[in-house]
Amino acid sequence: MNSQQRTNQPATRQSGPVVELSGASGDDQFTCTLSDWNFIRDLGLTFGWHPTGTTYLPQQGQRARHNPIKHDYQPGDSQDRKRVEADDSAHWAAAVDRAKRSPFILGMLRKHAQLRDGNRPSAESSLCSQLQSFIEFARRGAFTIALQSTR
């Protein structure tokens, strides 16, 4: 990892499908389980994010469309990366930040952590830290999403 590359945590600590987010430069990354990705998406929706949709990145040799078709936020495989635009990313980060300040967040974190990890003592604080990492990542601008390829 070079000195400018940012990542929230090593993917090896996670179980299940892993979602990989990459910033525009490619050096800025955020990874989480698919379950956590869905939780982060749902938190954003619950706290006021109005998604504008993702677009597929053009495959090699294809030209980008002027009016791209909008898609959902479910990650595809590493060959079908979807792009979240900077404005959408900023609004999503703001909504998750509002969620973190909500009086209901502890209960939401506890419930998701129990579903994800059982009764592991550090699960809630780990999830809270992951939310903060997502907020910081999403505030930096547009990014792409895909399931991490199995090597």
Short mmCIF file of C-alpha atoms in Angstrom, two decimals, residues 1-11 20-31 81 137 140 148 151:
data_model
loop_
_atom_site.label_atom_id
_atom_site.label_comp_id
_atom_site.label_asym_id
_atom_site.label_seq_id
_atom_site.Cartn_x
_atom_site.Cartn_y
_atom_site.Cartn_z
CA MET A 1 0.00 0.00 0.00
CA ASN A 2 1.53 3.30 -0.99
CA SER A 3 1.61 6.30 1.33
CA GLN A 4 -1.37 8.00 -0.35
CA GLN A 5 -3.66 4.98 -0.34
CA ARG A 6 -6.43 5.09 2.24
CA THR A 7 -8.46 2.14 3.42
CA ASN A 8 -10.73 1.65 6.38
CA GLN A 9 -9.76 -1.88 7.38
CA PRO A 10 -8.36 -5.09 5.96
CA ALA A 11 -11.01 -7.18 4.23
CA GLU A 20 -15.29 -2.63 -2.32
CA LEU A 21 -15.67 1.11 -2.86
CA SER A 22 -13.00 2.96 -4.79
CA GLY A 23 -12.52 6.71 -4.99
CA ALA A 24 -11.83 8.46 -8.28
CA SER A 25 -8.06 8.14 -7.92
CA GLY A 26 -8.28 4.42 -7.20
CA ASP A 27 -6.02 4.84 -4.17
CA ASP A 28 -8.87 5.68 -1.78
CA GLN A 29 -10.84 2.58 -0.77
CA PHE A 30 -13.50 1.48 1.68
CA THR A 31 -14.52 -2.14 2.20
CA ARG A 81 -18.64 -1.52 -11.26
CA PHE A 137 -14.86 8.27 2.51
CA ARG A 140 -14.33 12.85 -0.52
CA GLN A 148 -14.56 -7.73 -4.26
CA ARG A 151 -8.62 -14.22 -5.95
#
